[in-house]
Tab-separated table of C-alpha atoms in Angstrom:
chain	number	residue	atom	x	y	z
A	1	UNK	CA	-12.288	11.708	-4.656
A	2	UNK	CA	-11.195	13.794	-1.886
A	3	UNK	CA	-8.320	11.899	0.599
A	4	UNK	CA	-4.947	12.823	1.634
A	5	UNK	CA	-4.473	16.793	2.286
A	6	UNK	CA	-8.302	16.522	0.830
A	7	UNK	CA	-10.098	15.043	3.722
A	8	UNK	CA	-13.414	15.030	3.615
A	9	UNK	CA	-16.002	16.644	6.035
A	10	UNK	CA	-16.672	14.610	8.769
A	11	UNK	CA	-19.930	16.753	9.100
A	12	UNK	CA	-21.308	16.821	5.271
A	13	UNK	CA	-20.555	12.864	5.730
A	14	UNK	CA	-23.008	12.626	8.695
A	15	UNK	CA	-25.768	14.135	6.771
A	16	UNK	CA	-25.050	12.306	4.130
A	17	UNK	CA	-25.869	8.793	6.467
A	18	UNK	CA	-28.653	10.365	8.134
A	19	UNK	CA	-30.554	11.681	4.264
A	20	UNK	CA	-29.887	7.939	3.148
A	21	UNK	CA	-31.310	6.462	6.192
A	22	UNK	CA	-34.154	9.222	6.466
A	23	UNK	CA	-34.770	10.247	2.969
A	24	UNK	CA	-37.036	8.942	0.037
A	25	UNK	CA	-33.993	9.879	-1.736
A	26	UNK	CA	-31.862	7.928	-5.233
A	27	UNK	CA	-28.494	8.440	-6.069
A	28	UNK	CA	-29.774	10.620	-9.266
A	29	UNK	CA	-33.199	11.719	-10.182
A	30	UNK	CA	-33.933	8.999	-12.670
A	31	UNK	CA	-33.862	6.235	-10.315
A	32	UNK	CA	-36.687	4.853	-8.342
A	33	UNK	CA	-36.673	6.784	-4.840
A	34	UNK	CA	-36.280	4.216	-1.965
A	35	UNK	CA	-37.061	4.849	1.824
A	36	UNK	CA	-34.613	3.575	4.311
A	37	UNK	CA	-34.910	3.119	8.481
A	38	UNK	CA	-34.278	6.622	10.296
A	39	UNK	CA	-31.264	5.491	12.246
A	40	UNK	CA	-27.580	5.671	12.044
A	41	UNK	CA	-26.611	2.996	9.012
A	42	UNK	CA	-26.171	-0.170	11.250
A	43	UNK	CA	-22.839	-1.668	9.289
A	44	UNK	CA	-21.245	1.768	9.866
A	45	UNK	CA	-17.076	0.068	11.491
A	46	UNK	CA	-15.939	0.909	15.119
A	47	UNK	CA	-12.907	3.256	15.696
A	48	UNK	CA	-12.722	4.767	12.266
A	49	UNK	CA	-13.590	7.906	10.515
A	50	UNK	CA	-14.654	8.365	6.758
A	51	UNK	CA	-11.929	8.919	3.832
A	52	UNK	CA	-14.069	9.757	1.217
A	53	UNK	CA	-17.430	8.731	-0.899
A	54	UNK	CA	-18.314	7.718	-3.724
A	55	UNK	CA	-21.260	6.763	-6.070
A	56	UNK	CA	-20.575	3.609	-8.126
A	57	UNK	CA	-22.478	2.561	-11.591
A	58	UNK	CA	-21.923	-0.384	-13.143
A	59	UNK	CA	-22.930	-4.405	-13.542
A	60	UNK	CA	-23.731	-7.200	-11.423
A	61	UNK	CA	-22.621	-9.996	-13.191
A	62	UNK	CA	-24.257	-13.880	-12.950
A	63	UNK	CA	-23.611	-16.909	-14.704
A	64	UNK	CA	-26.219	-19.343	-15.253
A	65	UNK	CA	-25.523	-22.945	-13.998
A	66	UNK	CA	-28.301	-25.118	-15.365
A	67	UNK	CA	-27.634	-28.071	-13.315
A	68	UNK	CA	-28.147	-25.864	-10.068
A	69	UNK	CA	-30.998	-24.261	-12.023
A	70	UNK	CA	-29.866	-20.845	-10.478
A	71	UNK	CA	-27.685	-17.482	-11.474
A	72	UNK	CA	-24.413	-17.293	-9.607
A	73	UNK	CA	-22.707	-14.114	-9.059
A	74	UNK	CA	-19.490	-13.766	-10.676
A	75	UNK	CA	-18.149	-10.134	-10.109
A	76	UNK	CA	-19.302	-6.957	-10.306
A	77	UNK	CA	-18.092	-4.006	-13.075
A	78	UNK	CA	-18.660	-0.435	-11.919
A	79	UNK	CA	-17.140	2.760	-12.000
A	80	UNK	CA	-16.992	5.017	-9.217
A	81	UNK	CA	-17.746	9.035	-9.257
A	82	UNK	CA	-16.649	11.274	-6.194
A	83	UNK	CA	-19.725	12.261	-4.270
A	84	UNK	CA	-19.216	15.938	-4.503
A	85	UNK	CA	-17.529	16.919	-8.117
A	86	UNK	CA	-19.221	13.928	-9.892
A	87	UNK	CA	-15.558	13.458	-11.752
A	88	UNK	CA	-14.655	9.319	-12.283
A	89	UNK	CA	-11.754	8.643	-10.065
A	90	UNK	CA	-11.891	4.725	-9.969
A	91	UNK	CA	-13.272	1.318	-11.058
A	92	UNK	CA	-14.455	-1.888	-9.021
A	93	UNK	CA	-13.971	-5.232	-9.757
A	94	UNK	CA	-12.905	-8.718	-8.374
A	95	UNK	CA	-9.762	-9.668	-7.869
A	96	UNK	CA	-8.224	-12.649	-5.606
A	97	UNK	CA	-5.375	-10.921	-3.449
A	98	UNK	CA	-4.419	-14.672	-1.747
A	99	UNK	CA	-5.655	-13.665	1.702
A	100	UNK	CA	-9.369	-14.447	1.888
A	101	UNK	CA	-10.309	-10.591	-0.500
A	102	UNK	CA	-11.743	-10.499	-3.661
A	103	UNK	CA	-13.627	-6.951	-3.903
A	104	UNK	CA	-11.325	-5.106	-5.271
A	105	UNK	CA	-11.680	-0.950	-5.814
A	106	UNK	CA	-9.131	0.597	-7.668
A	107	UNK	CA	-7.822	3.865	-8.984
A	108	UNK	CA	-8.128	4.510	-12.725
A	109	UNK	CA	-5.702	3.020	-15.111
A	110	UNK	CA	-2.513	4.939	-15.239
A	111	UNK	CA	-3.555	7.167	-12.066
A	112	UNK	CA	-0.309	8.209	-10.390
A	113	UNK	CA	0.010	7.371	-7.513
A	114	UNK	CA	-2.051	4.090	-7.652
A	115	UNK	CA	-3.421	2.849	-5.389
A	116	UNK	CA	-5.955	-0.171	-4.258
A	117	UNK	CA	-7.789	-2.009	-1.600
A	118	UNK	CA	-9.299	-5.840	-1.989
A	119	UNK	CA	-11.671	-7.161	1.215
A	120	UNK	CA	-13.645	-9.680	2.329
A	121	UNK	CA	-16.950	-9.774	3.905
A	122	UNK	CA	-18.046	-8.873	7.333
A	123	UNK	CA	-21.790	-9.384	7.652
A	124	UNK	CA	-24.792	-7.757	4.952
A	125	UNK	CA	-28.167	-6.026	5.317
A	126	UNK	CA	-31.441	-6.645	3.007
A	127	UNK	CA	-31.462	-3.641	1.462
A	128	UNK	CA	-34.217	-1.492	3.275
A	129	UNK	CA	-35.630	-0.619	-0.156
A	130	UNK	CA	-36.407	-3.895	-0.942
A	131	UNK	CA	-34.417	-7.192	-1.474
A	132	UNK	CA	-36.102	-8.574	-4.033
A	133	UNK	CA	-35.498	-5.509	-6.070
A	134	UNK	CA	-31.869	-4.338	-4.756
A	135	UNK	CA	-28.290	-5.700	-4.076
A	136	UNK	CA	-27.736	-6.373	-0.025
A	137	UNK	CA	-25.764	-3.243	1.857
A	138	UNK	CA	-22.738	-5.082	2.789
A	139	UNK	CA	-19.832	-3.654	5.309
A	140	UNK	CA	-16.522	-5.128	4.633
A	141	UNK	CA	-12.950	-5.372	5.890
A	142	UNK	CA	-9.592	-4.826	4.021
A	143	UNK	CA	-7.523	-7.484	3.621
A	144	UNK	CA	-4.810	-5.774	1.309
A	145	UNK	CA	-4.051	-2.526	0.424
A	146	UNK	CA	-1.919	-1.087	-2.520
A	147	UNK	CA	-0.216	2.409	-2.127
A	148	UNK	CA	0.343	4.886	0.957
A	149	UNK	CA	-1.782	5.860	3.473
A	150	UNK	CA	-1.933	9.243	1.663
A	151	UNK	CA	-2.964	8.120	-1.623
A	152	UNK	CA	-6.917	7.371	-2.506
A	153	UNK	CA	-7.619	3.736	-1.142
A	154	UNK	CA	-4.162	2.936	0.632
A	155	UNK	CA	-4.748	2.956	4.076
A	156	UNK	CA	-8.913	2.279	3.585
A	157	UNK	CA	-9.477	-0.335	6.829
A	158	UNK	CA	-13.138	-1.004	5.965
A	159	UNK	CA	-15.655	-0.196	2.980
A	160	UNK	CA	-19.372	-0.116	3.175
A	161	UNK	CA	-22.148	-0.630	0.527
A	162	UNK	CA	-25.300	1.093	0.809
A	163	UNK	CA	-28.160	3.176	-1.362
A	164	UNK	CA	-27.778	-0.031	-3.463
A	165	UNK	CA	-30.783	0.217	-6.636
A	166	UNK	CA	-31.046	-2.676	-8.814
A	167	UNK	CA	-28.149	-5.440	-8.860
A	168	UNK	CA	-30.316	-7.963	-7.955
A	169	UNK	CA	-29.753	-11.513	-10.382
A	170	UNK	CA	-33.257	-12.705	-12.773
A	171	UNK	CA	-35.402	-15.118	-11.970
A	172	UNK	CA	-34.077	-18.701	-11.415
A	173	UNK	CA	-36.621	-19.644	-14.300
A	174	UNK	CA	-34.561	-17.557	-16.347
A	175	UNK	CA	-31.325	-19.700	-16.486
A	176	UNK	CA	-31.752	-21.698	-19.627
A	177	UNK	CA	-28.359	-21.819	-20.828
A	178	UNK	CA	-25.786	-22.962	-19.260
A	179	UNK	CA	-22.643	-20.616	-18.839
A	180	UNK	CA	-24.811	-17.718	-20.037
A	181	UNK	CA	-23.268	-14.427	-18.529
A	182	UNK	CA	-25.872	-11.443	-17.542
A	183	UNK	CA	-25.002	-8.317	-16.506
A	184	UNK	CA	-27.634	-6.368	-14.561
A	185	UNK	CA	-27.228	-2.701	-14.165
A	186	UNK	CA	-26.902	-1.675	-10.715
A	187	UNK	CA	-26.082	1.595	-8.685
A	188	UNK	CA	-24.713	2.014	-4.988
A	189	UNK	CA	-22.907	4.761	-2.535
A	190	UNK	CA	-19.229	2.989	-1.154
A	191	UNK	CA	-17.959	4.846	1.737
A	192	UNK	CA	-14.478	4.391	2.579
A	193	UNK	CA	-12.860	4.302	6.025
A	194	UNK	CA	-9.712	4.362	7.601
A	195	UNK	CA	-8.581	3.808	11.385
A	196	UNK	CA	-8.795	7.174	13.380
A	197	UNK	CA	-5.310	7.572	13.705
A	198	UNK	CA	-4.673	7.928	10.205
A	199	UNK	CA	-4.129	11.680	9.742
């Protein structure tokens, strides 16, 4: 993922938001194509400018709670891929940093220099490609960071979820047994940002 002395272009990123809001366009060829409104992505953060981007594969994961009669979300499991080489260069997950985060993205085991960021909600959006089939686009705001400003997520102010396919937990009718983990394949774009000071 590019950061540091590798910023990324402020330009290629604009396109980027305006194919994903424009586009019939999937994060690869296999998935289902998705349309999305032609306007600048609305959970896009004030005063900042974009570190880097990734694509992210993984799990949404749900427990069944019988009594409830419903699938509650547990955590996700995903690995993320740098938008333009394709190369793995970190992992999400939940983690609970004591100050109100639990997202967590990470740099991959052993990475040097490591680095982290954990944050909490801001506000979501129904995914514009439909909600009943994909995870909400979600922006969010850092509430601890691990690692310099110069190194891959230190110094990341806000992250934002978008291009979401799949994620989505099954049917309520579904949750038979109680404690029963699922894990339902999902795919997204996370954009990282940091305040435009940061150089």
């Amino acid at each position: 993922c590019c950061a540091g002395s590798e910023a990324c272009d402020d330009d290629e990123v604009a396109v980027l938001h305006l194919r994903r809001m424009r586009a019939s366009e999937s994060l690869e060829s296999s998935a289902n194509p998705h349309r999305s409104p032609s306007a600048p992505i609305p959970l896009q953060p004030a005063s900042v400018k974009t570190k880097f981007v990734t694509r992210a594969v993984g799990t949404q994961n749900y427990r069944c709670d019988v009594k409830a009669g419903a699938w509650v979300f547990v955590e996700p499991e995903a690995d993320l891929f740098d938008w333009k080489t394709g190369s793995k260069c970190g992992v999400h997950f939940f983690r609970d940093d004591g100050q109100g985060g639990r997202a967590t993205w990470a740099s991959l085991p052993g990475a040097e220099p490591a680095s982290s960021v954990t944050v909490k909600l801001d506000r979501s959006l129904p995914s514009p490609g439909g909600a009943d089939r994909n995870i909400d686009w979600l922006l969010t705001n850092t509430t601890s960071n691990v690692g310099r400003p110069g190194t891959l997520f230190g110094g990341v102010s806000n992250v934002v979820r978008a291009t979401t396919v799949s994620g989505v937990a099954p049917p309520a009718g579904e949750c038979q047994h109680d404690a029963e983990i699922v894990k339902v394949p999902y795919k997204a774009v996370y954009l990282f940002y940091e305040p435009l000071q940061h150089q």
